[in-house]
mmCIF file of C-alpha atoms and ligand atoms in Angstrom:
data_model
loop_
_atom_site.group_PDB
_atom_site.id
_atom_site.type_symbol
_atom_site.label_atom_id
_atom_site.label_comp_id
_atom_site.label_asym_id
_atom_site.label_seq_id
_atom_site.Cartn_x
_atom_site.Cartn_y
_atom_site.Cartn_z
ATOM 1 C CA UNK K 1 50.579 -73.157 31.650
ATOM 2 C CA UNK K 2 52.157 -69.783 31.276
ATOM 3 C CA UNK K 3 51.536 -67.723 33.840
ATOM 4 C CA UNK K 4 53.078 -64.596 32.565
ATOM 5 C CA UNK K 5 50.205 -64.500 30.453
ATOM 6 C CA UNK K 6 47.444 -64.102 32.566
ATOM 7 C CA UNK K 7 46.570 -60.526 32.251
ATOM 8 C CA UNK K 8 46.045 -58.269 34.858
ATOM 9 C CA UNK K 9 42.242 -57.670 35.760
ATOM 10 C CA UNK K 10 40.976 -54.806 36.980
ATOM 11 C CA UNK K 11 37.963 -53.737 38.131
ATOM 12 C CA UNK K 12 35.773 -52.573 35.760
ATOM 13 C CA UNK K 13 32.288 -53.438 37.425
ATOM 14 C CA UNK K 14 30.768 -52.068 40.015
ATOM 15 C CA UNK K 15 31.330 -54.216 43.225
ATOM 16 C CA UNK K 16 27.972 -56.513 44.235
ATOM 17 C CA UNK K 17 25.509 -55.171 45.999
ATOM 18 C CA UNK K 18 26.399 -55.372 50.327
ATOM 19 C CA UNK K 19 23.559 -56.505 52.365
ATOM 20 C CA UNK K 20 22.836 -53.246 54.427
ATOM 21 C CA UNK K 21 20.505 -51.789 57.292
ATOM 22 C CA UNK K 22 17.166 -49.523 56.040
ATOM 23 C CA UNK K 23 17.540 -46.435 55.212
ATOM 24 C CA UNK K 24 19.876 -47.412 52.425
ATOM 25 C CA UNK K 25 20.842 -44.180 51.044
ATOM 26 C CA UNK K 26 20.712 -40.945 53.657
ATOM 27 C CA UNK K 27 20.365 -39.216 49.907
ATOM 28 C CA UNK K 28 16.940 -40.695 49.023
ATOM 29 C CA UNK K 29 14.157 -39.436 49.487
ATOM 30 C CA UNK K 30 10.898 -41.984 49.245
ATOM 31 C CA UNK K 31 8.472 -40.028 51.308
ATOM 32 C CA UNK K 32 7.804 -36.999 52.841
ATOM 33 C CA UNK K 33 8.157 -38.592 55.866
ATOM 34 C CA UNK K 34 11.537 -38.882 55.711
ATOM 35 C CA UNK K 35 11.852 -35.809 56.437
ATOM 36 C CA UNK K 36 12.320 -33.580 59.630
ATOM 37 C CA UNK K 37 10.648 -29.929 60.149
ATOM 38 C CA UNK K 38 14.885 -29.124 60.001
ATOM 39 C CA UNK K 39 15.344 -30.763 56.688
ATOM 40 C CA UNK K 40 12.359 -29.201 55.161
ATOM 41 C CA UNK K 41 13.716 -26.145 56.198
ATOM 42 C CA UNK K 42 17.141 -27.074 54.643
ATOM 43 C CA UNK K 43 15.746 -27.844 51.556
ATOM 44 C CA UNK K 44 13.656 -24.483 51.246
ATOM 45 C CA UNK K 45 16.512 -21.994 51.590
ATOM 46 C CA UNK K 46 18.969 -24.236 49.892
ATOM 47 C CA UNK K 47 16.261 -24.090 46.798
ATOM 48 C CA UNK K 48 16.443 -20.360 47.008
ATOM 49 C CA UNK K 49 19.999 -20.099 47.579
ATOM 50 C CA UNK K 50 20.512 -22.328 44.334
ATOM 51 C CA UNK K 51 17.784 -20.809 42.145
ATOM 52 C CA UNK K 52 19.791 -17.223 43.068
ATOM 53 C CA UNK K 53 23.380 -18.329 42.011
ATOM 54 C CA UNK K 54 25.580 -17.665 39.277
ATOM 55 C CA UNK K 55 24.576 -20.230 36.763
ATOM 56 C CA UNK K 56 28.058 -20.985 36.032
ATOM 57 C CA UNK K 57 28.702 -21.184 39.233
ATOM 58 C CA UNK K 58 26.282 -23.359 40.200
ATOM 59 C CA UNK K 59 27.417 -25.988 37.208
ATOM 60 C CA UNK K 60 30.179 -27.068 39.156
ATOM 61 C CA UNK K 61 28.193 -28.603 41.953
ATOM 62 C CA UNK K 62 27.962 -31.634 40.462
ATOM 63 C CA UNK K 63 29.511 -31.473 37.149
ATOM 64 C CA UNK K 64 29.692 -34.751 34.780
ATOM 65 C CA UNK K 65 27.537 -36.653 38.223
ATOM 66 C CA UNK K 66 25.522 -39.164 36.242
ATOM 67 C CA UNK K 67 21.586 -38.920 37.092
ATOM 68 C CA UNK K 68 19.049 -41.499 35.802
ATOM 69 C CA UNK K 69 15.591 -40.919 35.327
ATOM 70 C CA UNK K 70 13.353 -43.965 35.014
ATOM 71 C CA UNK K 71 9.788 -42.862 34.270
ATOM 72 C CA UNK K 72 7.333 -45.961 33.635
ATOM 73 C CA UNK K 73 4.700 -43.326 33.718
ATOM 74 C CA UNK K 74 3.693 -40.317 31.616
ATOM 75 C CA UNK K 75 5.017 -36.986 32.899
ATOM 76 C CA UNK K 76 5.728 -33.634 31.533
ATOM 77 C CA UNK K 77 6.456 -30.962 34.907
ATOM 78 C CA UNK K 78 8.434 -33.422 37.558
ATOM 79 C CA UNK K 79 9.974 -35.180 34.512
ATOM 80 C CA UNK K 80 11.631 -31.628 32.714
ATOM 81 C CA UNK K 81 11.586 -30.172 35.948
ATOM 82 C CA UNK K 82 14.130 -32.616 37.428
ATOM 83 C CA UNK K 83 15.711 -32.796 34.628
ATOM 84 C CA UNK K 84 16.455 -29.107 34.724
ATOM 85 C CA UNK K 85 17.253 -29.065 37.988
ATOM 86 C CA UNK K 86 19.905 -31.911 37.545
ATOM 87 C CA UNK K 87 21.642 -29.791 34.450
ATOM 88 C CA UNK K 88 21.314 -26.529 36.015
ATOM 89 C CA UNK K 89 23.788 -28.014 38.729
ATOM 90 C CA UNK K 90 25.720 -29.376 35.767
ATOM 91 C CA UNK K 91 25.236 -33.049 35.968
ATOM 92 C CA UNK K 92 24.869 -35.326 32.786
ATOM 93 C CA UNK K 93 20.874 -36.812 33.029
ATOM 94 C CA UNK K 94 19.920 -39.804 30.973
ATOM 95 C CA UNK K 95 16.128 -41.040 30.646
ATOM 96 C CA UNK K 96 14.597 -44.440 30.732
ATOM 97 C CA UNK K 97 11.331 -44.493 29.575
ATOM 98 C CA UNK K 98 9.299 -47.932 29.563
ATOM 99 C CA UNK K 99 8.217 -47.353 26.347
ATOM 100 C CA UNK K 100 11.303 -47.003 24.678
ATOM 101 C CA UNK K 101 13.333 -49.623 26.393
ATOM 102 C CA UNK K 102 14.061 -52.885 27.699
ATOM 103 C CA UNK K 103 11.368 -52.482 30.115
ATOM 104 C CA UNK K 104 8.707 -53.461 26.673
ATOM 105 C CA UNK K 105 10.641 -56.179 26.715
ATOM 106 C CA UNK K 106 9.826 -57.434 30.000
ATOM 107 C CA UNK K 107 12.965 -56.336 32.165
ATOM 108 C CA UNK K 108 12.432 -56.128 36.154
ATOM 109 C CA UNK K 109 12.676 -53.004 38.190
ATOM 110 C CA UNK K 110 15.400 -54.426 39.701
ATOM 111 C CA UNK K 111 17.613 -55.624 36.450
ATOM 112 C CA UNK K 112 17.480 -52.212 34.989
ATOM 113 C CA UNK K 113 17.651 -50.576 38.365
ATOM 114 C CA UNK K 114 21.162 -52.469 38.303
ATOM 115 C CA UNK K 115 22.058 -52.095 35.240
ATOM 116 C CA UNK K 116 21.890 -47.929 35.282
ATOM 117 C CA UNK K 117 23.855 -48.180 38.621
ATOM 118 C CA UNK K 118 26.243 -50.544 36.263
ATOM 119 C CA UNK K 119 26.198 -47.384 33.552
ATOM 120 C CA UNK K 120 27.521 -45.402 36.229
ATOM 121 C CA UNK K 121 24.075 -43.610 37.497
ATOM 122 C CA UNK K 122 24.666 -42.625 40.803
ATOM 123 C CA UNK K 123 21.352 -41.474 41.809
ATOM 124 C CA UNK K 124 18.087 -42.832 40.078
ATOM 125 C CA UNK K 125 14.746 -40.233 39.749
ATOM 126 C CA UNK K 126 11.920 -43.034 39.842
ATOM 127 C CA UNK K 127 8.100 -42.130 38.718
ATOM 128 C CA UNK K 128 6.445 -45.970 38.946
ATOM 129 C CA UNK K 129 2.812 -46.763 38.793
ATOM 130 C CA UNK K 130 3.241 -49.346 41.782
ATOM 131 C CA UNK K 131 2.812 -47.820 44.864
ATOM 132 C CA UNK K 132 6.652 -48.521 46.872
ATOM 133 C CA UNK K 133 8.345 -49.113 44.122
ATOM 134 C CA UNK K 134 10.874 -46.588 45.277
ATOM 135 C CA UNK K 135 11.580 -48.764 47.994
ATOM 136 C CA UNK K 136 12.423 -51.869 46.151
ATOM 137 C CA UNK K 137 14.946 -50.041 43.841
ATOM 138 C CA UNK K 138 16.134 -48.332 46.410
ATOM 139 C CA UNK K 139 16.801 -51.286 48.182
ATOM 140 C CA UNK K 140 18.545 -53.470 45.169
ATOM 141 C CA UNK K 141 20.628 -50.695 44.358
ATOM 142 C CA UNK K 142 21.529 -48.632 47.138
ATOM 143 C CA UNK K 143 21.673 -45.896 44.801
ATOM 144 C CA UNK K 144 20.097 -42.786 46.344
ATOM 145 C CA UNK K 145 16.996 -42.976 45.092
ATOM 146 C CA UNK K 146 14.425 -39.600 44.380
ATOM 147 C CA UNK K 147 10.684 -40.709 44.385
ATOM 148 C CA UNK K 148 9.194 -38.595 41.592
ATOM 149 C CA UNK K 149 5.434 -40.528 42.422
ATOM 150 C CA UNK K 150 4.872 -44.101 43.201
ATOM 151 C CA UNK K 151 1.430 -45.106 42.164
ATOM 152 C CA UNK K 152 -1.250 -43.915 44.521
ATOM 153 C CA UNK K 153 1.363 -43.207 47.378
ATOM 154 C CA UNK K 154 3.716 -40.185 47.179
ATOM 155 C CA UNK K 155 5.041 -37.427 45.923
ATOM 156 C CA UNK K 156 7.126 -36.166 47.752
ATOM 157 C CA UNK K 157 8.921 -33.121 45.827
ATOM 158 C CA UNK K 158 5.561 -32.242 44.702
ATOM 159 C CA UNK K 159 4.453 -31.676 48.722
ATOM 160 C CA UNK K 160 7.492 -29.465 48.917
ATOM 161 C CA UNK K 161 7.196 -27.330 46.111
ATOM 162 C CA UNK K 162 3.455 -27.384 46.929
ATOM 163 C CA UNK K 163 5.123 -25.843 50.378
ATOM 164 C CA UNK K 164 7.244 -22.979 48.674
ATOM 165 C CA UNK K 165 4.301 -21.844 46.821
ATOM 166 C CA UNK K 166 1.787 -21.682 49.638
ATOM 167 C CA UNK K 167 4.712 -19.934 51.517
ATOM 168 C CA UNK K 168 5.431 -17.231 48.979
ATOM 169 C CA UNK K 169 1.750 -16.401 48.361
ATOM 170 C CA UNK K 170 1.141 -16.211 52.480
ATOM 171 C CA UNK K 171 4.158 -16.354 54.382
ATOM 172 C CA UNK K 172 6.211 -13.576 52.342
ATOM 173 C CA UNK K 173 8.757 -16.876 50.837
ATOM 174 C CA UNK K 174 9.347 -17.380 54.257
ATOM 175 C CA UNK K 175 11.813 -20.441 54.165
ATOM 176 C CA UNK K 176 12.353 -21.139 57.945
ATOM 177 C CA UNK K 177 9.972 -23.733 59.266
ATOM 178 C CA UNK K 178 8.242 -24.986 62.230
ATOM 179 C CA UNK K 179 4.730 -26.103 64.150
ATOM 180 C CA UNK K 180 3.323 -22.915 63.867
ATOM 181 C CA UNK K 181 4.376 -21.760 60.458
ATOM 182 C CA UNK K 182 1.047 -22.355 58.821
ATOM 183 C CA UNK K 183 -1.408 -21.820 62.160
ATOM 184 C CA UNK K 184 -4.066 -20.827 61.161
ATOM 185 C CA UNK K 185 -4.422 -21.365 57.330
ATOM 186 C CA UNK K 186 -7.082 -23.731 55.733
ATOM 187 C CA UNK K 187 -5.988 -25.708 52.814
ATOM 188 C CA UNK K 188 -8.746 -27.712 51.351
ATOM 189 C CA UNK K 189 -7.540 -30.495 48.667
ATOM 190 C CA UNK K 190 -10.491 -31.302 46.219
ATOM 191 C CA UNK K 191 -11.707 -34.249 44.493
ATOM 192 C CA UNK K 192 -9.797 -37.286 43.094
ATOM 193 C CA UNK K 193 -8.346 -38.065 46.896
ATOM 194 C CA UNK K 194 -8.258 -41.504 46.903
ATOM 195 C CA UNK K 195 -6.038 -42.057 44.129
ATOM 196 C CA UNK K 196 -3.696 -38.865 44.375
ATOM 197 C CA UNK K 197 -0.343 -39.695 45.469
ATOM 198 C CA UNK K 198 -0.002 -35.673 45.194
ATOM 199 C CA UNK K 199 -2.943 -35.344 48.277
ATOM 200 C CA UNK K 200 -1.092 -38.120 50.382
ATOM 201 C CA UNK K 201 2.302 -36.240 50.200
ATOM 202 C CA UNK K 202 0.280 -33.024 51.353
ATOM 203 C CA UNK K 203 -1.657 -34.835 53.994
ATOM 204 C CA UNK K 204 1.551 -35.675 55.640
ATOM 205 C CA UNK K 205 3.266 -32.583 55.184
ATOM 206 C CA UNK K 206 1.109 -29.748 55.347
ATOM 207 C CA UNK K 207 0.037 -30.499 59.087
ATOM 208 C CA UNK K 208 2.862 -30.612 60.709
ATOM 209 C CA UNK K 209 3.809 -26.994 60.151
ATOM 210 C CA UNK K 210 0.614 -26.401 61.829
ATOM 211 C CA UNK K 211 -1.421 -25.652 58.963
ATOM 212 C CA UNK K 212 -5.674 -27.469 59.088
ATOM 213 C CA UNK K 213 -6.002 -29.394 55.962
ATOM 214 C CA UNK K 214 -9.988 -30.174 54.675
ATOM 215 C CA UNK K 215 -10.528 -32.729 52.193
ATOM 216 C CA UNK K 216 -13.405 -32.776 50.136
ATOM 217 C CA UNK K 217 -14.788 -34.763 47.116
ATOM 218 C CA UNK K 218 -17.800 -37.516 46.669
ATOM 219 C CA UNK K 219 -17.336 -41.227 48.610
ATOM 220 C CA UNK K 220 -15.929 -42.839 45.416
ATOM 221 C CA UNK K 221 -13.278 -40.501 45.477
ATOM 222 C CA UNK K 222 -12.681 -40.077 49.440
ATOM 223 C CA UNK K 223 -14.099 -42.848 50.916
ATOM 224 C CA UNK K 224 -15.192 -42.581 55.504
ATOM 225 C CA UNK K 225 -11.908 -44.301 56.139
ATOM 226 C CA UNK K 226 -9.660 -41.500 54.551
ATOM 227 C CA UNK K 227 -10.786 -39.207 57.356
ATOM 228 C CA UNK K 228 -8.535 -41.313 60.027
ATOM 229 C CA UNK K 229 -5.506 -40.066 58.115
ATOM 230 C CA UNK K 230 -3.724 -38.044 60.623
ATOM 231 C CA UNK K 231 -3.939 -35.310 63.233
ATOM 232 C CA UNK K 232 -4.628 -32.166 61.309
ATOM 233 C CA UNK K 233 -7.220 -33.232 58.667
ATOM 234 C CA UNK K 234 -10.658 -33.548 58.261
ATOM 235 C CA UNK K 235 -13.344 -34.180 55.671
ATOM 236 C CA UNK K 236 -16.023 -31.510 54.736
ATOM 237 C CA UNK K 237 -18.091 -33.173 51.860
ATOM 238 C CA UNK K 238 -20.039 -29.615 51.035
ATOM 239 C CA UNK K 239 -17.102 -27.942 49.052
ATOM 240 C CA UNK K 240 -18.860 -24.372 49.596
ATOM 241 C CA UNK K 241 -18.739 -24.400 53.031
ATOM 242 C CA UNK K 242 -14.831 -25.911 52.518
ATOM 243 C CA UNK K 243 -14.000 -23.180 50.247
ATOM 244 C CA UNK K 244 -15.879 -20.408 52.562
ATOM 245 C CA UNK K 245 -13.021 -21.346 55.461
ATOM 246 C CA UNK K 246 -9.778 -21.469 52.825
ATOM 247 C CA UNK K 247 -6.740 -19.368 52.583
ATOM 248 C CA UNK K 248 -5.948 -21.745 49.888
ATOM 249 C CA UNK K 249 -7.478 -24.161 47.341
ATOM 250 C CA UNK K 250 -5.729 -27.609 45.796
ATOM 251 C CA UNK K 251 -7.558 -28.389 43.078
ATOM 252 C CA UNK K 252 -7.315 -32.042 41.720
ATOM 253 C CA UNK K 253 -7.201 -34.369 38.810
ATOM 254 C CA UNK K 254 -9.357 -37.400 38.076
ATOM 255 C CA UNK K 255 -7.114 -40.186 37.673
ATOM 256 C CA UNK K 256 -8.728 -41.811 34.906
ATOM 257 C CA UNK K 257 -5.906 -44.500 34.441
ATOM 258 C CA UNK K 258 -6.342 -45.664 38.106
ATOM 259 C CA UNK K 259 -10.347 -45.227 38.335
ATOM 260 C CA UNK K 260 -10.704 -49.355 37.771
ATOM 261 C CA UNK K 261 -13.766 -49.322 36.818
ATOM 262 C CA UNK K 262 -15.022 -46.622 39.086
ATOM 263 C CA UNK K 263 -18.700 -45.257 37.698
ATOM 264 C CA UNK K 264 -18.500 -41.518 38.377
ATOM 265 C CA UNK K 265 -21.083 -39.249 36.996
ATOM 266 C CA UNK K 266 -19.047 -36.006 35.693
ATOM 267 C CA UNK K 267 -22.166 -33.801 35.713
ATOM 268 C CA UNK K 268 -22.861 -34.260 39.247
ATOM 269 C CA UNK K 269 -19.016 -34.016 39.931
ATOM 270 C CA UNK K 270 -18.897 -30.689 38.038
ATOM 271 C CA UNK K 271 -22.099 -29.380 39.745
ATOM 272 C CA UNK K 272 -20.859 -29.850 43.169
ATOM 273 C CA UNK K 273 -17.176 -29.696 43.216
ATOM 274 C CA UNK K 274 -15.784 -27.869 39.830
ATOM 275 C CA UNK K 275 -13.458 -24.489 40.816
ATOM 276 C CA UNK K 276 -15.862 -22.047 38.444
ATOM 277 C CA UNK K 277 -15.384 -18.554 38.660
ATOM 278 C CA UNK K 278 -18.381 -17.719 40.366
ATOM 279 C CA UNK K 279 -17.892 -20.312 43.209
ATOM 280 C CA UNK K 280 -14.362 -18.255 43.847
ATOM 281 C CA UNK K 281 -15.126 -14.703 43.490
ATOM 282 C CA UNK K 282 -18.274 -15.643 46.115
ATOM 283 C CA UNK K 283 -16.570 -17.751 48.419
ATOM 284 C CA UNK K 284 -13.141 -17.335 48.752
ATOM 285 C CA UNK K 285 -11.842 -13.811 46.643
ATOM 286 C CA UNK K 286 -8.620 -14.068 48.239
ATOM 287 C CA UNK K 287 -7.758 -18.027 48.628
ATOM 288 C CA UNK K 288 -4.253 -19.348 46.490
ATOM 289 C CA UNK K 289 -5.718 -21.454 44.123
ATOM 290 C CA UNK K 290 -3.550 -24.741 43.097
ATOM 291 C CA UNK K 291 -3.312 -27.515 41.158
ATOM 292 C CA UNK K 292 0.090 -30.259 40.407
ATOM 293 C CA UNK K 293 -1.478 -30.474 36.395
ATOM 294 C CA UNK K 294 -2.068 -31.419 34.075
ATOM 295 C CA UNK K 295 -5.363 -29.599 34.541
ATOM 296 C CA UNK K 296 -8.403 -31.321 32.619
ATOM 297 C CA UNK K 297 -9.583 -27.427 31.907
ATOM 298 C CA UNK K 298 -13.445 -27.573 31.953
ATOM 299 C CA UNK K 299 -13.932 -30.466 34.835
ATOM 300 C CA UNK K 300 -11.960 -29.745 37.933
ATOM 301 C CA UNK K 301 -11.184 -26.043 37.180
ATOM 302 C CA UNK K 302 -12.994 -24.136 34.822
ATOM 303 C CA UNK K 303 -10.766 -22.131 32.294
ATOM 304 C CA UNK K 304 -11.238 -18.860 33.682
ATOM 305 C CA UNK K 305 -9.948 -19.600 37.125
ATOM 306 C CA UNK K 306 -7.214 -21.298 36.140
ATOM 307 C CA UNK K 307 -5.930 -18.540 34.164
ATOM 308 C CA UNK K 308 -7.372 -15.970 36.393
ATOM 309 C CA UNK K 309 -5.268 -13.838 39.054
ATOM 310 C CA UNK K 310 -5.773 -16.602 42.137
ATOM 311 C CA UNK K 311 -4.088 -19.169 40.432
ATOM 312 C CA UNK K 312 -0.673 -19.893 41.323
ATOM 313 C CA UNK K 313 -0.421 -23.288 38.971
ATOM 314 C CA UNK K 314 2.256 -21.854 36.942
ATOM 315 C CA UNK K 315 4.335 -20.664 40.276
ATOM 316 C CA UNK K 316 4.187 -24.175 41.576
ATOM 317 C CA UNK K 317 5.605 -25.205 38.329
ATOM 318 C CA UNK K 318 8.401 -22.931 38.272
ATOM 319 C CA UNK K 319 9.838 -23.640 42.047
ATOM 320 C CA UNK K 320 9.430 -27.418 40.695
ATOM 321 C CA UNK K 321 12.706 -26.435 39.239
ATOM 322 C CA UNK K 322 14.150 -24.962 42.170
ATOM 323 C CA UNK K 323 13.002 -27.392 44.804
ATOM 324 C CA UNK K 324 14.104 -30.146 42.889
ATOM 325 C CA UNK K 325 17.621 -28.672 42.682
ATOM 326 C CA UNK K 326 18.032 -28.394 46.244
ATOM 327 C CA UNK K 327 16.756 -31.973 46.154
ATOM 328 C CA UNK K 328 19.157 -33.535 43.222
ATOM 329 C CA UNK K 329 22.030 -32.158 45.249
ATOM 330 C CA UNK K 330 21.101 -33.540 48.407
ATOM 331 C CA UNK K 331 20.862 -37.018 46.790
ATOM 332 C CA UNK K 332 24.725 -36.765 45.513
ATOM 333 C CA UNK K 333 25.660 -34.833 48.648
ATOM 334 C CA UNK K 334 24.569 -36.675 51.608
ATOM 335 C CA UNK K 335 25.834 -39.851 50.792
ATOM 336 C CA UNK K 336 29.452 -38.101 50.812
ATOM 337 C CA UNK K 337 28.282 -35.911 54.278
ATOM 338 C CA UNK K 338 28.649 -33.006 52.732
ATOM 339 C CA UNK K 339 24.771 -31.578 53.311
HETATM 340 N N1 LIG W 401 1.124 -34.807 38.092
HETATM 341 C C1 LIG W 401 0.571 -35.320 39.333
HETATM 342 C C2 LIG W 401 1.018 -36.751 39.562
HETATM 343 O O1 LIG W 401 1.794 -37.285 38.809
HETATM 344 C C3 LIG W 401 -0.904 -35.176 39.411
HETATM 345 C C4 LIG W 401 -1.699 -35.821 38.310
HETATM 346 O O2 LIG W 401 -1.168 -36.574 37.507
HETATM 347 O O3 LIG W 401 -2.898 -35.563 38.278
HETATM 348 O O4 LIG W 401 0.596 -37.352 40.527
#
């Protein structure tokens, strides 16, 4: 044998995997829970400081990063808005889409989960229909790991740009946070509860700055049980009175693709909880009126409203940008201790 000619190898895969201690990555972020009053706060101002820079200056943050965004679900806002966000701070963004890849052809979560980290993605932007799917890529790859909506679970990034909207329209863009920072305001979430991942993120955000949050929709769509879901919230079935106590109104989708055979009379739904203009201009002529889209104009919000002067849909779509900036840099950032 000739030794000489064994080559010299070098590394040119990723090392394996280590076994490691949950949380994984301190960059992730799975659920709003992870998440501190102080790191809310962080995440506000840093949004504003970013969406305020230079633009050239802000490309260097994390210029030629690789971000991956894995979307086995339809989106148009958290999909271009992350994607945006990840460019605006100058980082190269590929997307994985399951119909256009390996995932047709049967691949796991976890195979192409490794095999962007092999690609060189150092932070993966998940949108999954299973609910904690985040958590198992999270876990195989140790990749920081953003959850852009897991099923009928969480959105977490929508809950905080929900935030920076209800804080511009009533707090003057206040970005400091605390208990008391919403005392005082109603926010009533309407309709499709039960299957809105968007509601769940809000439900566990919203209260602890202090703010009362109502829930209201028919028992198909917010079953008795929902009501034990934390201090803070409550149901009120009779979306007049709801909308008589709100500073602000979240508006919801029907989530046909999760309804599973759910029988739900639109009609009825329309007649007692569709946003129409009259319902607003008599019982709430002041409340912020929301939605995360896409808006089914015509069932959960008539047309009117949601172009009328209330509506602040478009506003939560813009600070998508910004919020998720803050957030794309905190994924690349933490892991290095450096936010
Ligand atoms: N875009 C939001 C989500 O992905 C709300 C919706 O789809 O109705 O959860």
């Amino acid at each position: 044998m000739n030794a000489t000619a064994a080559p010299i190898r070098r590394q040119i895969h990723p090392p394996p995997v280590p076994p490691s201690p949950f949380p994984y990555n301190p960059g992730s972020m799975l659920s709003v829970q992870d998440l501190n009053l102080e790191a809310v706060g962080y995440l506000l101002s840093r949004a504003t400081e970013l969406e305020g820079m230079d633009p050239l200056v802000r490309d260097r943050i994390l210029l030629k990063r690789r971000i991956a965004l894995l979307f086995y679900e339809s989106s148009t806002r958290t999909r271009t808005s992350f994607e945006l966000a990840a460019k605006a701070l100058g980082a190269d963004t590929t997307l994985v889409s399951s119909l256009s890849s390996s995932i047709e052809k049967g691949e796991s979560l976890k195979d192409t989960g490794l095999t962007l980290r092999a690609l060189g993605a150092e932070a993966i932007i998940l949108r999954h229909n299973s609910s904690g799917a985040p958590w198992l890529l999270e876990q195989c790859t140790h990749l920081p790991v953003l959850n852009a909506g897991d099923g009928m679970h969480e959105h977490p990034t929508q809950a905080l740009l929900d935030l920076r909207t209800i804080l511009q329209r009533l707090r003057h863009g206040a970005d400091q946070v605390d208990a008391g920072t919403l005392a005082g305001v109603t926010i009533t979430i309407v309709g499709d509860i039960l299957h809105s991942r968007v509601a769940r993120s809000n439900m566990l955000l919203l209260p602890r700055l202090g703010a009362e949050v109502l829930v209201c929709g028919p028992t198909q769509l917010l079953p008795e049980v929902t009501a034990t879901m934390g201090p803070g919230i409550r149901i009120e079935r009779d979306f007049d009175a709801a909308l008589r106590r709100s500073q602000v109104v979240m508006m919801l989708r029907i989530q046909a693709e999760r309804l599973a055979g759910l029988q739900l009379d639109l009609e009825e739904y329309k007649a007692d909880y569709q946003l129409t203009g009259q319902r607003l201009a008599s019982l709430a002529p002041e409340a912020v009126v929301m939605h995360p889209g896409p808006i089914i104009r015509g069932l959960e919000v008539t047309a009117g409203v949601a172009d009328g002067p209330q509506s602040a849909i478009l506003d939560q779509v813009s600070n998508g940008v910004a919020i998720r900036m803050a957030v794309v840099e905190r994924a690349l950032l933490a892991q290095e201790g450096r936010v």
